[in-house]
Coordinates of C-alpha atoms in Angstrom, one line a residue:
M304 CA -12.5 -30.9 -6.5
L305 CA -11.8 -34.8 -6.2
E306 CA -14.5 -36.0 -7.6
D307 CA -14.5 -33.3 -11.0
A308 CA -11.0 -34.3 -11.0
L309 CA -12.0 -38.1 -10.7
S310 CA -14.5 -37.4 -13.8
H311 CA -12.2 -35.4 -16.0
R312 CA -9.9 -38.4 -15.8
S313 CA -12.2 -40.8 -17.2
D314 CA -12.6 -38.1 -19.9
G315 CA -8.9 -39.2 -20.5
L316 CA -7.6 -35.5 -19.0
D317 CA -3.8 -36.2 -17.2
I318 CA -4.9 -35.3 -13.5
V319 CA -2.6 -35.3 -10.9
I320 CA -2.8 -34.6 -6.5
G321 CA -0.3 -31.8 -6.0
Y322 CA -1.0 -31.1 -2.3
V323 CA -4.7 -32.4 -0.6
E324 CA -5.2 -32.2 3.0
T325 CA -7.6 -34.6 4.0
H326 CA -8.1 -33.5 7.5
G327 CA -8.4 -37.6 8.4
R328 CA -11.6 -37.7 7.1
A329 CA -13.0 -41.1 4.9
E330 CA -14.6 -39.5 2.3
T331 CA -11.9 -38.0 1.6
T332 CA -9.4 -40.0 2.1
A333 CA -10.8 -42.3 0.4
L334 CA -11.4 -40.4 -3.3
A335 CA -7.7 -39.0 -2.7
A336 CA -6.7 -43.0 -3.7
R337 CA -8.0 -43.0 -6.0
L338 CA -5.7 -40.6 -7.9
E339 CA -1.9 -40.0 -8.6
A340 CA -0.3 -38.1 -6.2
I341 CA 3.4 -36.1 -6.4
P342 CA 4.7 -36.4 -3.0
S343 CA 4.6 -32.9 -1.0
I344 CA 7.7 -32.0 0.6
R345 CA 8.6 -32.0 4.1
V346 CA 10.2 -29.4 6.5
D347 CA 10.7 -29.6 10.1
Y348 CA 10.1 -26.4 12.0
Q349 CA 10.0 -25.6 15.7
G350 CA 9.1 -29.0 16.3
L351 CA 6.2 -29.6 13.7
T352 CA 6.4 -31.5 10.1
L353 CA 5.1 -28.7 7.8
R354 CA 4.2 -30.2 4.1
D355 CA 3.7 -28.0 1.3
P356 CA 3.2 -29.4 -2.9
D357 CA 7.1 -29.9 -4.5
I358 CA 7.2 -27.4 -6.8
D359 CA 9.6 -28.7 -9.1
A360 CA 8.2 -32.1 -8.6
I361 CA 5.4 -31.5 -10.6
L362 CA 7.1 -28.9 -13.2
R363 CA 9.0 -31.9 -14.1
R364 CA 6.2 -34.3 -13.9
R365 CA 3.8 -31.6 -15.8
P366 CA 0.1 -32.5 -15.7
Q367 CA -2.5 -31.3 -17.8
I368 CA -3.7 -30.9 -14.6
V369 CA -2.4 -30.4 -10.7
L370 CA -4.5 -30.4 -7.7
I371 CA -3.5 -28.1 -4.6
D372 CA -6.0 -28.1 -2.0
E373 CA -6.4 -24.8 0.7
L374 CA -4.9 -21.9 -1.6
A375 CA -4.6 -19.4 1.4
H376 CA -2.1 -21.1 2.8
T377 CA 1.2 -19.8 4.0
D378 CA 4.3 -21.9 3.4
A379 CA 6.4 -23.2 5.0
P380 CA 9.4 -20.7 6.5
G381 CA 12.4 -20.6 4.0
S382 CA 10.3 -22.1 0.9
R383 CA 10.2 -20.1 -2.5
H384 CA 7.0 -18.4 -2.3
A385 CA 5.6 -17.0 0.9
K386 CA 2.1 -18.0 -0.5
R387 CA 0.4 -20.7 -1.5
H388 CA -1.3 -19.0 -4.3
Q389 CA 2.0 -17.6 -5.5
D390 CA 3.2 -21.4 -5.8
I391 CA 0.2 -22.0 -8.1
E392 CA 1.1 -18.6 -10.4
E393 CA 3.7 -20.5 -10.6
I394 CA 3.0 -23.8 -12.3
L395 CA 0.2 -21.3 -14.3
H396 CA 2.8 -19.8 -15.8
A397 CA 4.7 -23.1 -17.0
G398 CA 1.1 -24.0 -18.6
I399 CA -0.2 -26.7 -15.9
S400 CA -3.7 -26.3 -15.3
V401 CA -4.6 -26.1 -11.7
Y402 CA -7.7 -27.0 -9.8
T403 CA -7.6 -25.6 -5.8
T404 CA -9.8 -24.9 -3.0
V405 CA -10.4 -21.8 -0.8
N406 CA -12.8 -20.6 1.4
I407 CA -14.7 -17.5 1.6
Q408 CA -13.4 -16.1 4.6
H409 CA -10.1 -16.0 2.7
I410 CA -10.2 -13.0 0.2
E411 CA -8.5 -10.6 0.9
S412 CA -11.4 -7.8 0.0
Q413 CA -14.1 -10.0 2.9
N414 CA -11.2 -10.4 5.5
D415 CA -12.7 -7.0 7.4
I416 CA -16.7 -8.5 6.7
V417 CA -15.8 -11.7 8.1
A418 CA -14.3 -11.0 11.1
Q419 CA -16.6 -8.2 11.8
I420 CA -19.3 -11.7 12.0
T421 CA -18.0 -14.0 13.6
G422 CA -15.3 -12.4 15.6
I423 CA -12.9 -14.2 14.5
R424 CA -10.0 -12.6 12.2
V425 CA -8.2 -14.7 9.6
A426 CA -4.8 -14.7 9.0
E427 CA -4.1 -15.7 5.7
T428 CA -6.1 -14.1 2.9
V429 CA -5.4 -14.0 -0.9
P430 CA -5.9 -11.4 -3.3
D431 CA -9.0 -10.7 -5.2
T432 CA -6.7 -10.1 -8.0
F433 CA -6.0 -14.0 -8.4
F434 CA -10.0 -15.3 -9.1
Y435 CA -10.4 -12.4 -11.7
D436 CA -8.0 -14.3 -13.5
A437 CA -9.2 -17.5 -13.3
D438 CA -11.4 -19.7 -16.1
E439 CA -14.0 -21.5 -13.5
I440 CA -14.9 -20.4 -10.1
C441 CA -17.5 -23.0 -8.8
L442 CA -19.4 -22.2 -5.6
I443 CA -19.8 -25.0 -2.8
D444 CA -23.3 -24.5 -1.1
I445 CA -25.3 -26.0 1.4
P446 CA -28.0 -25.3 3.7
P447 CA -26.1 -24.3 7.0
E448 CA -28.2 -26.8 9.2
E449 CA -26.6 -29.3 6.9
L450 CA -23.1 -28.5 6.6
Q451 CA -23.8 -28.9 10.5
I452 CA -25.2 -32.4 10.4
R453 CA -21.5 -32.8 8.3
L454 CA -19.6 -31.3 10.4
R455 CA -21.3 -33.3 14.0
A456 CA -20.5 -36.1 11.8
G457 CA -16.6 -35.8 11.4
K458 CA -16.9 -35.5 7.6
V459 CA -15.5 -31.8 7.7
Y460 CA -13.6 -31.6 10.9
V461 CA -12.5 -35.2 12.9
R462 CA -14.8 -35.4 15.4
D463 CA -12.9 -34.2 18.4
M464 CA -12.3 -30.6 16.7
A465 CA -15.8 -30.5 15.1
E466 CA -18.1 -29.5 17.7
Q467 CA -15.9 -26.9 19.0
A468 CA -15.8 -25.3 14.9
V469 CA -20.1 -25.6 15.4
Q470 CA -19.6 -23.6 18.7
R471 CA -16.9 -20.8 17.5
F472 CA -17.7 -20.3 14.1
F473 CA -20.0 -22.2 12.5
S474 CA -23.2 -21.0 14.0
V475 CA -25.9 -21.1 12.0
E476 CA -26.3 -17.4 12.3
N477 CA -22.9 -17.0 11.0
L478 CA -22.6 -19.8 8.4
L479 CA -26.1 -17.5 6.8
A480 CA -24.2 -14.7 6.6
L481 CA -21.0 -16.4 5.4
R482 CA -23.1 -17.8 2.4
Q483 CA -24.4 -14.4 1.6
I484 CA -21.3 -13.0 1.2
A485 CA -19.8 -15.8 -0.9
L486 CA -23.0 -15.3 -3.0
R487 CA -22.6 -11.7 -3.5
F488 CA -18.7 -12.2 -4.5
M489 CA -19.6 -14.8 -6.9
A490 CA -21.9 -12.4 -8.1
Q491 CA -19.2 -9.7 -8.1
V492 CA -17.3 -12.3 -10.4
T493 CA -19.5 -13.7 -12.5
D494 CA -20.5 -9.3 -13.7
R495 CA -17.0 -8.2 -13.8
Q496 CA -16.0 -11.4 -16.3
M497 CA -19.3 -10.4 -18.3
L498 CA -18.2 -6.6 -18.7
T499 CA -15.0 -8.0 -19.7
R500 CA -16.8 -10.4 -22.1
M501 CA -19.1 -7.6 -23.5
R502 CA -15.8 -5.1 -24.3
A503 CA -13.8 -7.6 -25.6
R504 CA -16.5 -8.2 -28.3
A505 CA -17.7 -4.5 -28.5
I506 CA -21.0 -5.7 -27.7
P507 CA -22.8 -1.8 -26.5
G508 CA -23.6 -1.2 -23.6
P509 CA -24.6 0.5 -21.2
W510 CA -20.9 1.5 -20.0
P511 CA -20.7 2.4 -16.2
A512 CA -19.6 6.4 -16.0
G513 CA -15.5 6.5 -15.2
E514 CA -15.7 6.8 -11.5
R515 CA -12.4 7.4 -10.1
L516 CA -11.5 6.9 -5.8
L517 CA -9.4 8.8 -4.1
V518 CA -8.8 7.1 -0.5
G519 CA -6.5 9.0 2.4
I520 CA -4.7 6.9 4.9
R521 CA -2.8 7.4 7.7
P522 CA -0.2 5.7 9.4
G523 CA -2.3 3.3 12.3
P524 CA -3.7 -0.2 12.8
T525 CA -6.8 0.2 10.2
A526 CA -5.1 1.5 7.3
D527 CA -5.3 -1.8 6.0
Q528 CA -8.7 -2.5 6.5
M529 CA -9.6 0.6 5.2
V530 CA -7.9 -0.2 1.9
R531 CA -9.5 -3.4 1.4
A532 CA -13.0 -1.0 2.3
A533 CA -12.1 0.9 -0.1
Y534 CA -11.6 -1.9 -3.0
R535 CA -15.0 -3.0 -2.3
L536 CA -16.3 0.6 -2.8
A537 CA -14.7 1.7 -5.5
D538 CA -15.5 -2.4 -7.1
R539 CA -19.3 -1.6 -6.2
F540 CA -19.0 1.2 -8.8
R541 CA -16.8 0.1 -11.1
A542 CA -14.5 2.7 -10.9
D543 CA -10.4 3.4 -10.4
W544 CA -9.1 3.9 -7.3
I545 CA -5.7 5.6 -5.6
V546 CA -4.5 5.1 -2.3
I547 CA -2.9 8.3 -1.1
S548 CA -0.6 9.0 2.0
I549 CA 0.2 12.6 2.6
G550 CA 3.1 12.6 5.4
T551 CA 2.7 16.3 7.5
E552 CA 5.2 17.6 9.4
T553 CA 4.7 16.3 12.6
E554 CA 4.4 12.9 11.2
Q555 CA 8.3 13.2 9.2
N556 CA 9.6 10.7 12.0
L557 CA 7.3 7.5 12.0
T558 CA 7.9 4.7 14.4
D559 CA 9.0 1.1 13.4
Q560 CA 5.4 0.1 13.4
E561 CA 3.7 2.9 12.0
R562 CA 5.9 2.5 8.9
R563 CA 4.8 -1.4 9.2
W564 CA 0.7 -0.2 9.2
L565 CA 1.9 2.3 6.0
N566 CA 3.9 0.0 4.4
D567 CA 1.8 -3.0 4.7
A568 CA -1.6 -0.6 3.4
M569 CA 0.3 -0.1 0.8
E570 CA 1.4 -3.1 -0.2
T571 CA -2.3 -4.5 0.0
A572 CA -3.4 -1.9 -2.1
R573 CA -1.0 -3.0 -4.6
S574 CA -2.3 -6.7 -4.7
L575 CA -5.6 -5.6 -4.6
G576 CA -4.7 -3.2 -8.1
G577 CA -5.2 -0.1 -7.0
R578 CA -2.7 2.7 -7.7
I579 CA -0.5 4.2 -5.2
V580 CA 0.6 7.9 -4.8
R581 CA 2.8 9.0 -1.4
Y582 CA 4.1 12.7 -0.9
R583 CA 4.9 15.7 2.2
G584 CA 2.7 18.3 2.0
G585 CA 1.9 20.8 4.9
D586 CA -2.2 21.0 4.6
V587 CA -3.9 17.8 4.3
P588 CA -7.1 18.7 3.4
G589 CA -5.2 21.0 0.8
E590 CA -3.4 19.0 -0.8
L591 CA -5.9 16.2 -1.1
I592 CA -8.4 18.3 -2.9
R593 CA -5.7 19.5 -4.9
Y594 CA -5.0 16.2 -6.1
A595 CA -8.3 14.9 -6.2
R596 CA -9.0 18.7 -8.9
Q597 CA -6.0 17.6 -11.0
H598 CA -7.2 13.8 -11.4
N599 CA -10.6 13.7 -12.1
V600 CA -11.4 12.7 -8.5
T601 CA -15.1 11.7 -8.4
M602 CA -15.0 10.2 -5.0
I603 CA -13.1 10.7 -1.7
M604 CA -13.1 7.8 1.1
L605 CA -12.0 9.1 4.8
G606 CA -11.7 7.6 8.1
K607 CA -14.6 8.5 10.2
P608 CA -13.1 11.4 12.4
R609 CA -12.9 10.7 16.1
G610 CA -12.2 12.2 19.1
L611 CA -13.0 15.5 20.3
D612 CA -11.9 17.7 17.9
I613 CA -14.1 16.7 15.4
F614 CA -14.8 20.1 13.7
Y615 CA -10.8 20.8 13.8
S616 CA -9.9 17.6 11.8
P617 CA -8.5 17.4 8.3
V618 CA -11.7 15.0 7.4
Y619 CA -14.0 18.0 8.0
R620 CA -11.8 20.6 6.7
T621 CA -11.8 18.0 3.4
M622 CA -15.2 18.2 3.4
V623 CA -16.1 21.6 3.6
R624 CA -13.6 22.0 0.8
S625 CA -14.8 19.2 -1.4
K626 CA -17.7 20.8 -3.6
G627 CA -18.8 18.9 -6.5
I628 CA -16.7 15.5 -5.4
D629 CA -19.1 12.8 -3.2
I630 CA -17.4 11.6 0.4
F631 CA -17.3 8.4 2.0
L632 CA -16.8 7.6 5.5
Y633 CA -14.8 4.5 6.9
E634 CA -15.2 3.2 10.2
P635 CA -13.4 0.6 11.5
K636 CA -15.0 -2.9 11.6
A637 CA -13.2 -3.7 14.7
A638 CA -13.0 -1.5 18.2
V639 CA -10.3 1.1 18.2
S640 CA -8.7 3.0 21.0
I641 CA -6.9 6.2 20.7
P642 CA -4.8 7.3 23.3
I643 CA -6.9 11.3 24.8
H644 CA -4.0 13.1 23.7
R645 CA -4.7 12.3 20.4
Q646 CA -8.7 12.9 20.7
L647 CA -8.2 16.5 22.0
P648 CA -7.3 19.2 19.6
Q649 CA -3.6 20.3 20.0
F650 CA -4.0 24.1 20.8
V651 CA -0.8 24.3 22.4
S652 CA 2.6 22.3 20.2
P653 CA 6.2 22.8 20.8
N654 CA 6.3 25.3 17.5
L655 CA 4.3 27.5 19.5
I656 CA 6.1 27.4 23.0
I657 CA 9.4 28.0 20.4
S658 CA 7.8 31.2 19.4
A659 CA 6.8 32.4 22.9
I660 CA 10.5 31.9 23.9
L661 CA 11.5 34.3 20.9
I662 CA 8.8 36.8 21.8
A663 CA 9.4 37.1 25.5
L664 CA 13.4 37.2 24.6
V665 CA 12.5 40.0 21.2
T666 CA 10.2 42.0 23.9
I667 CA 13.4 41.9 26.4
V668 CA 15.6 43.1 24.0
N669 CA 13.4 46.0 23.1
Y670 CA 13.0 47.3 26.9
F671 CA 16.7 47.5 27.4
L672 CA 16.6 49.5 23.9
R673 CA 13.5 51.5 24.4
N674 CA 15.5 54.5 25.3
V675 CA 18.1 54.0 22.7
I676 CA 16.5 53.8 19.1
S677 CA 13.1 54.9 17.9
S678 CA 9.5 53.5 18.3
S679 CA 9.9 52.5 14.2
N680 CA 13.4 50.9 15.0
L681 CA 11.7 48.9 17.8
L682 CA 8.9 47.8 15.8
I683 CA 11.5 46.3 13.2
I684 CA 12.8 44.1 16.0
Q685 CA 10.2 43.3 17.2
L686 CA 9.2 41.4 13.5
V687 CA 11.9 39.1 14.2
P688 CA 10.4 36.0 15.8
V689 CA 7.0 37.1 13.4
V690 CA 9.4 36.0 10.5
A691 CA 11.7 32.8 11.7
A692 CA 8.4 31.5 13.1
A693 CA 6.9 31.8 9.1
L694 CA 9.5 30.2 7.8
L695 CA 10.3 27.8 9.7
F696 CA 7.0 26.8 11.0
R697 CA 3.3 25.9 9.5
R698 CA 1.0 29.1 8.5
G699 CA -1.8 29.1 11.7
T700 CA 2.0 29.2 14.0
A701 CA 2.7 32.2 12.2
I702 CA -0.3 33.9 12.1
I703 CA -0.6 33.4 16.1
T704 CA 2.7 34.6 16.8
A705 CA 2.2 37.8 14.4
I706 CA -0.8 38.6 16.3
A707 CA 0.6 37.6 19.8
S708 CA 3.8 40.1 18.9
I709 CA 1.2 42.9 18.1
L710 CA -0.3 43.0 21.1
I711 CA 2.7 42.8 23.2
F712 CA 4.2 45.6 21.4
D713 CA 1.3 47.7 21.9
F714 CA 0.7 47.1 25.6
A715 CA 4.7 47.4 25.9
F716 CA 5.8 50.3 24.0
V717 CA 2.8 52.1 22.3
A718 CA 1.2 55.0 23.9
P719 CA -0.6 54.8 25.9
Y720 CA 1.3 52.6 27.5
Y721 CA 0.2 49.1 29.7
T722 CA -2.7 49.5 27.2
L723 CA -4.0 47.9 25.1
T724 CA -5.5 51.1 22.3
I725 CA -3.7 52.9 20.3
D726 CA -4.0 56.6 19.4
D727 CA -1.1 56.6 16.5
W728 CA -2.9 55.0 13.7
D729 CA 0.5 54.8 12.1
Y730 CA 1.2 51.9 14.7
F731 CA -1.9 50.0 13.7
I732 CA -1.2 50.3 9.9
S733 CA 1.7 48.6 10.9
F734 CA 0.1 46.0 12.7
V735 CA -1.9 45.1 9.6
G736 CA 1.0 45.1 7.9
Y737 CA 2.5 42.2 10.6
V738 CA -0.4 39.7 9.8
V739 CA -0.2 40.3 5.5
I740 CA 3.5 39.6 6.3
A741 CA 3.1 36.6 8.9
F742 CA 0.9 35.0 6.1
I743 CA 2.5 35.6 2.7
I744 CA 5.8 34.7 4.2
S745 CA 4.5 31.3 5.8
G746 CA 2.5 30.8 2.5
L747 CA 5.4 30.3 0.8
A748 CA 7.6 29.0 2.9
T749 CA 5.5 25.9 3.9
R750 CA 5.2 25.4 -0.1
L751 CA 8.8 25.3 -0.5
R752 CA 9.0 23.2 3.0
Y753 CA 7.6 20.6 1.6
L754 CA 8.1 20.7 -2.0
L755 CA 11.5 20.5 -1.9
P756 CA 11.2 17.2 0.0
Q757 CA 8.9 15.6 -2.7
I758 CA 11.0 17.1 -5.7
R759 CA 14.2 15.2 -4.0
R760 CA 12.5 12.1 -3.7
S761 CA 10.3 12.7 -7.1
E762 CA 14.5 12.9 -8.8
A763 CA 14.5 9.2 -8.6
K764 CA 11.4 8.8 -10.4
V765 CA 12.6 11.5 -13.4
E766 CA 15.3 9.7 -13.5
A767 CA 14.3 6.8 -13.8
V768 CA 11.4 7.0 -16.1
A769 CA 12.1 10.6 -18.4
V770 CA 15.7 10.2 -18.4
L771 CA 16.0 6.5 -18.8
S772 CA 13.6 6.8 -21.7
R773 CA 14.8 9.6 -23.6
D774 CA 18.4 7.3 -23.4
L775 CA 16.9 4.3 -24.5
V776 CA 15.8 6.3 -27.5
N777 CA 19.3 6.6 -29.3
V778 CA 20.8 3.6 -29.1
A779 CA 22.1 1.1 -30.8
H780 CA 23.4 -1.7 -29.6
R781 CA 22.5 -4.0 -26.8
Q782 CA 25.0 -3.3 -25.0
E783 CA 24.6 0.0 -24.6
I784 CA 21.2 -0.7 -23.3
F785 CA 23.1 -2.5 -20.9
D786 CA 25.4 -0.2 -19.5
T787 CA 22.5 2.5 -19.9
L788 CA 20.4 1.0 -17.4
Y789 CA 23.1 0.3 -14.8
R790 CA 24.1 4.3 -14.8
H791 CA 20.9 4.7 -13.9
M792 CA 20.7 2.2 -11.4
K793 CA 23.2 3.5 -9.7
Q794 CA 22.2 6.9 -9.6
F795 CA 18.3 5.0 -7.5
G796 CA 20.1 4.5 -4.4
E797 CA 23.1 3.2 -2.3
G798 CA 24.5 -0.6 -2.5
A799 CA 25.9 -2.7 -5.5
F800 CA 23.9 -2.9 -9.2
A801 CA 24.2 -5.4 -12.0
V802 CA 22.5 -6.2 -14.8
L803 CA 22.1 -10.0 -15.4
T804 CA 21.7 -11.2 -18.8
P805 CA 21.1 -15.5 -19.8
G806 CA 24.8 -17.8 -21.0
A807 CA 25.1 -21.2 -21.3
G808 CA 25.9 -21.6 -17.9
G809 CA 22.8 -19.5 -16.4
L810 CA 22.4 -15.8 -15.5
F811 CA 26.1 -14.0 -15.6
V812 CA 26.8 -10.3 -14.7
N813 CA 26.3 -8.3 -18.0
V814 CA 27.7 -5.3 -16.2
G815 CA 27.7 -4.3 -12.8
D816 CA 29.5 -3.7 -9.5
P817 CA 32.7 -6.4 -8.9
D818 CA 31.2 -6.4 -5.7
Y819 CA 27.8 -7.2 -5.9
P820 CA 27.1 -10.1 -4.2
L821 CA 25.9 -12.8 -6.6
T822 CA 26.5 -16.1 -4.7
Q823 CA 24.8 -19.5 -5.6
K824 CA 21.9 -18.8 -3.6
E825 CA 21.6 -15.0 -5.3
R826 CA 22.1 -16.6 -8.2
T827 CA 19.1 -19.1 -7.9
I828 CA 16.8 -16.7 -7.0
A829 CA 17.7 -15.0 -10.0
Q830 CA 17.3 -17.6 -12.3
W831 CA 13.9 -18.0 -11.1
A832 CA 13.2 -14.4 -11.5
F833 CA 14.8 -14.7 -14.7
E834 CA 12.3 -17.9 -16.2
N835 CA 9.4 -17.1 -14.2
G836 CA 9.0 -13.8 -15.2
R837 CA 8.2 -11.8 -12.0
T838 CA 10.2 -10.0 -9.1
A839 CA 11.8 -12.0 -6.2
G840 CA 14.0 -11.9 -3.5
R841 CA 14.5 -9.1 -1.2
G842 CA 11.6 -7.1 -0.5
T843 CA 9.2 -9.9 -2.0
E844 CA 7.1 -12.9 -0.8
T845 CA 9.1 -15.0 -3.3
L846 CA 12.7 -16.0 -2.3
P847 CA 12.4 -13.6 0.6
M848 CA 15.7 -14.5 2.2
G849 CA 17.9 -13.3 -0.3
I850 CA 20.4 -10.3 -0.3
G851 CA 19.5 -8.7 -3.5
H852 CA 15.7 -7.6 -5.0
Y853 CA 15.6 -8.6 -9.0
V854 CA 13.5 -7.5 -11.6
P855 CA 12.7 -9.3 -14.8
M856 CA 13.2 -7.5 -17.5
K857 CA 10.4 -8.9 -19.7
A858 CA 8.2 -7.2 -22.7
F859 CA 5.8 -9.1 -23.8
A860 CA 6.4 -12.8 -24.0
V861 CA 10.3 -12.0 -24.1
T862 CA 12.6 -12.0 -21.2
F863 CA 15.9 -10.9 -21.9
G864 CA 17.4 -10.7 -18.7
V865 CA 17.4 -8.9 -14.9
L866 CA 17.6 -6.2 -12.8
A867 CA 19.8 -7.1 -9.6
F868 CA 19.5 -4.4 -6.8
A869 CA 21.8 -5.1 -3.4
F870 CA 20.2 -1.9 -2.1
R871 CA 22.1 -0.8 1.2
D872 CA 18.8 -0.1 3.6
P873 CA 16.5 -2.1 1.7
E874 CA 14.0 -1.7 3.9
E875 CA 13.9 1.9 3.7
V876 CA 14.0 2.3 -0.3
L877 CA 11.7 -0.6 -1.1
T878 CA 8.5 1.1 -0.5
P879 CA 5.9 -0.1 -2.6
E880 CA 6.0 2.6 -5.0
N881 CA 9.6 2.6 -5.6
K882 CA 9.0 -1.3 -6.4
E883 CA 6.7 0.4 -9.3
I884 CA 9.2 2.2 -10.3
L885 CA 12.3 -0.8 -10.7
Q886 CA 9.4 -2.2 -12.7
T887 CA 9.2 0.5 -14.8
M888 CA 12.9 0.5 -15.5
A889 CA 12.8 -3.2 -16.6
Y890 CA 9.9 -2.9 -18.7
L891 CA 11.7 0.1 -20.3
G892 CA 15.2 -1.6 -20.9
A893 CA 13.0 -4.7 -22.3
L894 CA 11.1 -2.1 -25.4
A895 CA 14.5 -1.0 -26.0
L896 CA 16.1 -4.5 -26.1
E897 CA 13.3 -6.0 -28.0
E898 CA 13.6 -2.6 -30.9
V899 CA 17.2 -3.5 -31.3
E900 CA 16.6 -7.6 -32.3

């Protein structure tokens, strides 16, 4: 990078160093000393002095090209951005070109593969989509033996770290594998660039068929690994890909850790360019297949079933019902320990216990009424636990309850008593009706039980997109647009909301709640979102320590203002899919404002 910079500077380009980490290497230090350097910011954190590029100083200097080392670095706590690649994106947005460096193990989609090979998981990663916007990617590749010589000579790390690095990470075997991964990744990037260029110039194909991959994930420690594996698979097939999470009745109350696993996986999918879908359903295989049929999915990726209930697992049931759809099974790259109770089939559930208690209570009541009312009325009473189970529980529980109730009634109240034989075939017809009733009622109740919460959660989407679009069609003045946006923002959740628009002294509240916490700190975050055309604040990796979540109203190259959301419970509301809704609201508002300009 430094050698290329010196070469371009001799051609008359204005090139400066924004941040370079020499690691004490003499050759690197000598090269860096020949270029102008913008002093970096120093941050004291827990007894350490951390250095980061000074973005504001770079923007004031406005060189043609700035060098910023270590692309995958995590910025110091309290910095404007959480990651260095976001610093670079802001600099690029200002019209300044950037040269940067990164190792193959820091690329998001390759993280799991590298961890499997080296036994070391790299925490700092960069989304693959960042590289697809690059004008040029240069692969630095030398034979493993030569790299080890450079390591031991102190040309990569200082000498006291070099030998340890060779033994732990940079063995010949690891380097060969990393080299192959880097070459394969470069081939993928080059192939993508070629296809993009061919499409842009309408060059005849052959073009790949329209494949679509559906990835089913559950809250767990390997969910984000599975998303990255899905991205690699979709990239290989040039396929659109969708990440879906279906919450079941048993997953209504996720733990904080499980919620973080799921949200992290969804955020990983968003950063890699995937579409995310998240809703509730009673029958996971049925919901997966239904969604796949409705959205023309050609491939489904699921986690490989583990444990002792493999043939009862949702994965196996999905495979059986997925006629015409290819199934891919994902195996976690790291060892995953599953508690024994999670591996066993769940034959006895709390719902079955409750149903058994109801059957016992009704049977006792019928025992005392057997000489008071007729057998047909006793049968109606015995139907109560069946109806209750069908309304409250899943279909399997309802059918088991119906069969158990039938057998107990036949044993205790149908002649010949205390046997399981039936002399009167009218009872047999009634018993068959038991099962049919349980099946029908439970089916309808299950659909209602899971559809109603889904409908309620979809109301926000409908209100934010469809109704907002309709309301914005008929407005004729800018202020009406701001008022309409504010009204719809208030319907999205509890908290304080405002529409911020630019004025002589910066952003001000055009319309909003009088108690919106627009402190100087919040105003600075909103101003950054406005100037850069990107979401910032709470729930993002840009200035995340703020109270509000700020979404710019940007259409094409013009930003008209900022939507400000200070939710009462931001962790609950600012899910990946909800963030997309807020961005859609802002975009619709920007389009409407552009029409009335």
